[in-house]
CSV table of C-alpha atoms in Angstrom, one decimal:
chain,number,residue,atom,x,y,z
A,1,MET,CA,0.2,0.1,0.2
A,2,ARG,CA,1.3,3.5,-0.8
A,3,ALA,CA,2.5,5.6,2.2
A,4,GLN,CA,0.9,8.5,3.0
A,5,ARG,CA,2.4,11.5,1.1
A,6,ILE,CA,3.5,14.8,3.1
A,7,HIS,CA,1.6,17.8,2.2
A,8,PRO,CA,3.2,20.2,0.3
A,9,ALA,CA,2.2,23.0,2.6
A,10,ALA,CA,4.6,21.2,4.9
A,11,TYR,CA,7.1,21.5,2.7
A,12,GLY,CA,6.4,25.2,2.2
A,13,ALA,CA,6.5,25.3,6.4
A,14,LEU,CA,10.0,23.8,6.3
A,15,THR,CA,11.2,26.0,4.0
A,16,GLU,CA,10.1,29.3,5.9
A,17,ALA,CA,11.4,27.9,9.0
A,18,LEU,CA,14.9,27.3,7.5
A,19,ALA,CA,15.3,30.7,6.2
A,20,THR,CA,14.0,32.4,9.7
A,21,VAL,CA,15.5,30.3,12.1
A,22,TYR,CA,19.3,31.1,11.1
A,23,TRP,CA,20.5,34.8,10.5
A,24,TYR,CA,23.6,33.9,8.5
A,25,LYS,CA,23.8,31.9,5.9
A,26,GLN,CA,26.9,29.8,6.6
A,27,ASP,CA,24.9,28.5,9.9
A,28,LEU,CA,22.1,27.4,7.4
A,29,ALA,CA,24.5,25.9,4.9
A,30,LYS,CA,26.5,24.0,7.7
A,31,PHE,CA,23.1,22.7,9.0
A,32,LEU,CA,22.1,21.3,5.5
A,33,ARG,CA,25.6,20.2,4.4
A,34,LEU,CA,25.5,18.1,7.8
A,35,ARG,CA,22.2,16.8,7.6
A,36,SER,CA,22.9,15.6,3.7
A,37,THR,CA,25.9,13.6,4.7
A,38,GLY,CA,24.1,10.5,3.5
A,39,HIS,CA,22.5,12.4,0.2
A,40,PRO,CA,25.2,14.5,-1.0
A,41,GLU,CA,23.5,15.0,-4.0
A,42,LEU,CA,20.7,17.2,-2.4
A,43,ILE,CA,23.5,20.5,-1.8
A,44,ALA,CA,25.3,19.4,-5.3
A,45,GLY,CA,25.2,22.4,-7.0
A,46,LEU,CA,23.3,24.7,-4.5
A,47,ASP,CA,24.4,28.4,-4.6
A,48,PHE,CA,25.2,29.1,-0.8
A,49,ASP,CA,26.1,32.5,-1.9
A,50,ALA,CA,22.7,33.4,-2.7
A,51,TYR,CA,19.5,34.4,-0.6
A,52,LYS,CA,19.2,32.4,2.4
A,53,ARG,CA,15.4,31.9,1.1
A,54,VAL,CA,16.5,30.7,-2.2
A,55,PHE,CA,18.9,28.1,-1.5
A,56,ALA,CA,16.6,26.8,1.3
A,57,ASP,CA,13.7,26.6,-1.0
A,58,GLU,CA,15.6,24.9,-3.4
A,59,PHE,CA,16.8,22.4,-1.0
A,60,VAL,CA,13.5,21.5,0.1
A,61,ASP,CA,12.2,21.1,-3.6
A,62,ARG,CA,14.6,18.7,-4.0
A,63,LEU,CA,13.5,16.9,-1.1
A,64,MET,CA,10.0,17.4,-2.4
A,65,ALA,CA,10.7,16.3,-5.6
A,66,ASP,CA,11.7,12.5,-4.5
A,67,GLU,CA,9.6,12.1,-1.6
A,68,ASP,CA,9.8,8.4,-1.4
A,69,ARG,CA,13.8,8.6,-1.2
A,70,TYR,CA,14.2,11.3,1.0
A,71,ARG,CA,11.0,11.0,3.4
A,72,ASP,CA,13.1,9.8,6.4
A,73,LEU,CA,15.3,12.3,6.3
A,74,THR,CA,12.6,15.3,5.6
A,75,LEU,CA,10.9,13.7,8.3
A,76,ALA,CA,14.1,14.3,10.3
A,77,ILE,CA,14.9,17.6,9.5
A,78,MET,CA,11.4,18.7,10.4
A,79,LEU,CA,11.1,17.4,13.6
A,80,GLU,CA,14.7,18.9,14.6
A,81,ILE,CA,13.5,22.4,13.5
A,82,ALA,CA,9.9,22.1,15.0
A,83,GLN,CA,11.6,21.3,18.4
A,84,MET,CA,13.9,24.4,18.4
A,85,THR,CA,13.2,26.9,21.4
A,86,ALA,CA,16.7,28.9,21.1
A,87,PHE,CA,17.7,31.1,18.4
A,88,PRO,CA,21.2,32.5,19.7
A,89,SER,CA,22.2,33.9,16.5
A,90,LEU,CA,18.9,36.4,16.2
A,91,LYS,CA,19.1,37.2,19.7
A,92,ARG,CA,22.5,39.4,18.7
A,93,GLN,CA,20.4,41.3,15.9
A,94,SER,CA,19.2,44.9,16.6
A,95,ASP,CA,16.1,44.2,15.6
A,96,ALA,CA,16.1,40.8,17.8
A,97,GLU,CA,12.6,41.3,19.5
A,98,LYS,CA,11.2,40.8,15.7
A,99,LEU,CA,13.2,38.2,14.3
A,100,LEU,CA,12.6,35.8,17.4
A,101,ALA,CA,8.8,36.6,16.9
A,102,GLN,CA,9.1,35.8,13.4
A,103,ALA,CA,11.5,32.4,13.9
A,104,THR,CA,9.2,31.2,17.0
A,105,GLU,CA,6.2,31.6,14.4
A,106,ALA,CA,7.8,29.5,11.6
A,107,VAL,CA,8.5,26.7,13.9
A,108,ALA,CA,5.2,26.5,15.6
A,109,ASP,CA,3.5,26.5,12.1
A,110,LEU,CA,6.2,23.6,11.2
A,111,LYS,CA,5.3,22.1,14.6
A,112,VAL,CA,1.5,21.8,13.6
A,113,TRP,CA,2.5,19.9,10.3
A,114,THR,CA,5.1,17.9,12.3
A,115,GLU,CA,2.1,16.6,14.7
A,116,ARG,CA,-0.1,15.8,11.7
A,117,LEU,CA,2.6,13.7,10.5
A,118,GLN,CA,3.1,11.6,13.6
A,119,GLY,CA,0.7,9.2,11.8
A,120,LEU,CA,3.6,8.8,9.0
A,121,LEU,CA,6.3,8.3,12.2
A,122,ALA,CA,3.9,5.7,13.6
A,123,GLU,CA,3.4,3.9,10.2
A,124,LYS,CA,7.1,4.0,9.4
A,125,ALA,CA,8.2,2.2,13.0
A,126,LYS,CA,5.1,-0.1,12.3
A,127,VAL,CA,6.7,-1.3,8.9
A,128,GLU,CA,9.7,-1.1,10.3
A,129,ALA,CA,9.0,-3.7,13.1
A,130,GLU,CA,7.2,-6.0,10.8
A,131,GLN,CA,10.0,-6.1,8.5
A,132,ALA,CA,12.5,-6.7,11.1
A,133,GLN,CA,10.4,-9.5,12.4
A,134,GLN,CA,9.7,-10.8,8.8
A,135,GLU,CA,13.4,-10.5,8.2
A,136,GLU,CA,14.2,-12.6,11.8
A,137,ARG,CA,11.4,-15.3,10.7
A,138,GLU,CA,13.6,-15.7,7.3
A,139,ALA,CA,16.9,-16.2,8.6
A,140,HIS,CA,15.4,-18.5,11.6
A,141,ARG,CA,13.6,-20.3,8.5
A,142,ARG,CA,16.7,-20.5,6.5
A,143,GLY,CA,18.8,-21.8,9.6
A,144,PHE,CA,16.3,-24.3,10.2
A,145,SER,CA,16.0,-25.5,6.7
A,146,GLU,CA,19.6,-25.7,6.3
A,147,LYS,CA,20.1,-27.9,9.6
A,148,LEU,CA,17.3,-30.2,8.4
A,149,SER,CA,19.0,-30.2,4.9
A,150,GLU,CA,22.0,-31.5,7.0
A,151,LEU,CA,20.2,-34.4,9.1
A,152,LYS,CA,18.6,-35.5,5.7
A,153,ALA,CA,22.0,-36.0,4.1
A,154,GLU,CA,23.4,-37.8,7.6
A,155,PHE,CA,20.0,-40.1,7.3
A,156,LEU,CA,20.7,-40.8,3.7
A,157,ARG,CA,24.5,-41.6,4.7
A,158,LEU,CA,23.7,-43.9,7.9
A,159,GLU,CA,21.2,-45.8,5.0
A,160,THR,CA,24.4,-47.2,3.0
A,161,GLU,CA,26.8,-47.1,6.0
A,162,PRO,CA,28.1,-50.7,5.6
A,163,ASN,CA,28.9,-51.3,9.0
A,164,ARG,CA,25.2,-51.3,10.7
A,165,GLN,CA,26.4,-51.5,14.3
A,166,ARG,CA,28.0,-48.2,13.7
A,167,ALA,CA,25.2,-47.3,11.8
A,168,GLY,CA,23.0,-47.7,15.1
A,169,ARG,CA,24.7,-46.4,17.4
A,170,GLU,CA,25.2,-43.0,14.9
A,171,PHE,CA,21.5,-42.9,14.6
A,172,GLU,CA,20.7,-42.2,18.0
A,173,THR,CA,22.7,-39.2,17.9
A,174,PHE,CA,21.1,-38.4,14.6
A,175,LEU,CA,17.8,-38.5,16.4
A,176,ASN,CA,19.3,-36.9,18.9
A,177,GLY,CA,19.8,-33.4,16.5
A,178,LEU,CA,16.4,-34.1,15.1
A,179,PHE,CA,14.9,-33.4,18.4
A,180,ARG,CA,16.7,-31.0,19.3
A,181,LEU,CA,16.2,-29.1,16.2
A,182,PHE,CA,12.6,-29.2,17.1
A,183,ASP,CA,13.1,-27.9,20.5
A,184,MET,CA,11.7,-31.2,22.2
A,185,GLN,CA,14.7,-31.5,24.7
A,186,PRO,CA,16.0,-34.8,23.8
A,187,ARG,CA,18.6,-37.0,26.2
A,188,LEU,CA,20.8,-39.6,24.6
A,189,GLY,CA,21.0,-43.2,25.7
A,190,TYR,CA,21.0,-44.0,29.1
A,191,GLU,CA,21.1,-47.0,31.5
A,192,LEU,CA,18.9,-48.3,34.3
A,193,ASP,CA,19.9,-51.4,36.6
A,194,TYR,CA,17.6,-53.4,34.3
A,195,GLU,CA,17.3,-51.8,31.2
A,196,GLN,CA,18.5,-50.0,28.4
A,197,ILE,CA,16.7,-46.6,27.4
A,198,ASP,CA,17.8,-45.5,23.8
A,199,GLY,CA,17.0,-41.9,24.9
A,200,SER,CA,14.1,-39.9,25.8
A,201,PHE,CA,12.4,-36.3,24.9
A,202,ALA,CA,9.9,-34.1,25.8
A,203,PHE,CA,7.2,-32.5,23.9
A,204,ASP,CA,3.8,-30.7,24.6
A,205,THR,CA,3.7,-31.7,28.4
A,206,ASP,CA,4.8,-35.3,28.0
A,207,ASP,CA,7.6,-36.8,28.5
A,208,TYR,CA,8.8,-40.0,25.7
A,209,VAL,CA,10.7,-42.8,26.2
A,210,LEU,CA,12.5,-43.2,22.9
A,211,GLU,CA,13.1,-46.8,21.0
A,212,ALA,CA,15.0,-46.5,17.9
A,213,LYS,CA,15.9,-49.6,15.7
A,214,TRP,CA,17.4,-49.9,12.1
A,215,TRP,CA,17.3,-53.1,11.8
A,216,LYS,CA,17.1,-55.4,8.4
A,217,LYS,CA,13.6,-56.3,9.1
A,218,PRO,CA,10.3,-54.8,10.3
A,219,ALA,CA,9.9,-54.9,14.0
A,220,GLU,CA,7.7,-57.6,15.2
A,221,ALA,CA,4.8,-57.7,18.0
A,222,GLY,CA,7.3,-59.1,20.7
A,223,GLN,CA,9.5,-56.4,20.5
A,224,LEU,CA,6.8,-53.8,20.9
A,225,ARG,CA,5.3,-56.0,23.6
A,226,GLU,CA,8.6,-55.2,25.7
A,227,PHE,CA,8.7,-51.8,24.6
A,228,ASN,CA,5.0,-51.2,25.9
A,229,ASP,CA,6.0,-52.8,29.5
A,230,LYS,CA,9.3,-50.5,29.6
A,231,VAL,CA,7.0,-47.4,28.7
A,232,ARG,CA,4.3,-48.7,31.7
A,233,ARG,CA,7.2,-48.9,34.4
A,234,LYS,CA,7.9,-45.2,34.0
A,235,GLY,CA,5.8,-42.3,35.1
A,236,LYS,CA,2.2,-41.6,34.5
A,237,ASN,CA,2.8,-39.0,32.2
A,238,ALA,CA,5.3,-41.0,30.2
A,239,LEU,CA,4.5,-42.1,26.5
A,240,GLY,CA,6.8,-44.2,24.2
A,241,LEU,CA,7.8,-43.4,20.8
A,242,PHE,CA,9.1,-46.5,18.8
A,243,ILE,CA,11.2,-45.7,16.0
A,244,SER,CA,12.0,-48.5,13.1
A,245,VAL,CA,13.3,-47.7,10.0
A,246,LYS,CA,12.1,-50.6,8.3
A,247,GLY,CA,8.5,-50.7,9.8
A,248,PHE,CA,6.4,-52.7,11.3
A,249,THR,CA,5.1,-56.2,10.6
A,250,SER,CA,1.4,-56.8,10.5
A,251,GLY,CA,1.1,-58.5,13.6
A,252,ALA,CA,2.9,-55.9,15.2
A,253,ARG,CA,0.5,-53.1,14.4
A,254,ALA,CA,-2.3,-55.7,15.1
A,255,ALA,CA,-1.3,-56.2,18.9
A,256,PHE,CA,-1.7,-52.3,19.3
A,257,ARG,CA,-4.2,-51.6,17.4
A,258,GLU,CA,-7.1,-51.1,20.1
A,259,GLY,CA,-4.8,-50.0,23.4
A,260,THR,CA,-1.1,-48.4,23.4
A,261,SER,CA,1.2,-46.3,25.7
A,262,PHE,CA,3.2,-45.8,22.9
A,263,LEU,CA,3.4,-44.2,19.3
A,264,THR,CA,5.2,-45.9,16.1
A,265,MET,CA,7.7,-44.4,13.5
A,266,ASP,CA,9.2,-45.8,10.8
A,267,GLY,CA,11.8,-44.7,7.6
A,268,THR,CA,8.8,-43.2,5.5
A,269,ASP,CA,7.5,-40.9,8.6
A,270,LEU,CA,11.1,-39.8,9.1
A,271,PHE,CA,11.7,-39.1,5.5
A,272,CYS,CA,8.5,-36.8,5.3
A,273,VAL,CA,9.8,-34.8,8.0
A,274,LEU,CA,13.3,-34.4,6.7
A,275,ASP,CA,12.1,-33.9,3.6
A,276,ASP,CA,9.9,-31.1,4.9
A,277,ARG,CA,6.8,-32.4,4.0
A,278,VAL,CA,5.7,-32.5,7.6
A,279,ARG,CA,6.8,-31.2,11.0
A,280,LEU,CA,7.7,-33.6,13.1
A,281,ASP,CA,5.8,-31.9,16.0
A,282,ASP,CA,2.7,-31.7,13.8
A,283,LEU,CA,3.2,-35.3,13.1
A,284,LEU,CA,3.8,-36.4,16.6
A,285,SER,CA,0.5,-34.4,17.4
A,286,ARG,CA,-1.5,-36.2,14.7
A,287,LYS,CA,0.0,-39.7,15.9
A,288,LYS,CA,-0.6,-39.1,19.9
A,289,ARG,CA,-4.3,-37.9,19.0
A,290,HIS,CA,-5.2,-41.0,16.6
A,291,ALA,CA,-3.6,-43.2,19.5
A,292,ASN,CA,-5.9,-41.8,21.9
A,293,GLU,CA,-8.8,-41.7,20.0
A,294,THR,CA,-8.4,-45.0,19.0
A,295,GLY,CA,-5.8,-46.7,20.7
A,296,ASN,CA,-3.9,-47.3,17.3
A,297,CYS,CA,-0.3,-47.1,17.7
A,298,TYR,CA,0.3,-46.8,14.2
A,299,PHE,CA,-0.9,-43.5,12.0
A,300,PRO,CA,1.8,-43.2,9.1
A,301,ALA,CA,2.7,-39.7,7.8
A,302,HIS,CA,0.8,-40.0,4.8
A,303,LEU,CA,-2.3,-40.1,5.8
A,304,MET,CA,-2.0,-36.5,6.9
A,305,LEU,CA,-0.3,-35.4,3.6
A,306,ASP,CA,-3.5,-36.7,2.0
A,307,GLU,CA,-5.7,-35.0,4.8
């Protein structure tokens, strides 16, 4: 949407104020040079030996001619002049009383316009804040996407790793990085007195016990029963996530079709996340909802994509 324009009369008030608040031409010339440091073209060719009003008027005309480019500078100069309360060079003149009255009136007139332009300043601040937020979101998203791409490359590397024991160990580290990317406070594998835990993470007020396997074959019902018992021995808010890259047998899925303390995830689910087709947190939320509604531990990611 096109920004609100500065009224021509406001430019006229600025010209009047510039020509009135400075008695000496060199003082006004110095002011304009300093304020135009970032835009030297504004003062290029100005005849500072001419009458103050002449080069002040030409300077303001240049501001007005390319308002979109010089809007910020114009508003800054207007605000600075409108806030002036003392005019030392005028006090030293023989007709100081008259000159001070003229300067005070010119500044007051310009101040009326700056107050009307507060909407422009508020609009500018709002746009700048929105732009900064958008840039921050884009930077975060770029960083997120880059990290997700790195994890995808690592997953593909692990898939071709000839040493499957090594791949299994590195798979746990890979999952730790994936859960960390989604702010799920992961913990690497640890041992209790009576069992080995592949890892854990927190999500949506729940703590999850993790079982992660990259076997040559799909996980079977007996392995899921062992994991189910493991999860049930934990706190009442504990849930489980059993990740089997090679999937689950039909018997394993059937065993936990009507009651489960854990969710399941396979390699296809993981790849949907790594390929940025579905977010990990959204997928877990959908799996948990499905388990709560049906008792079924199995809900593949592709069903989300088809919805």
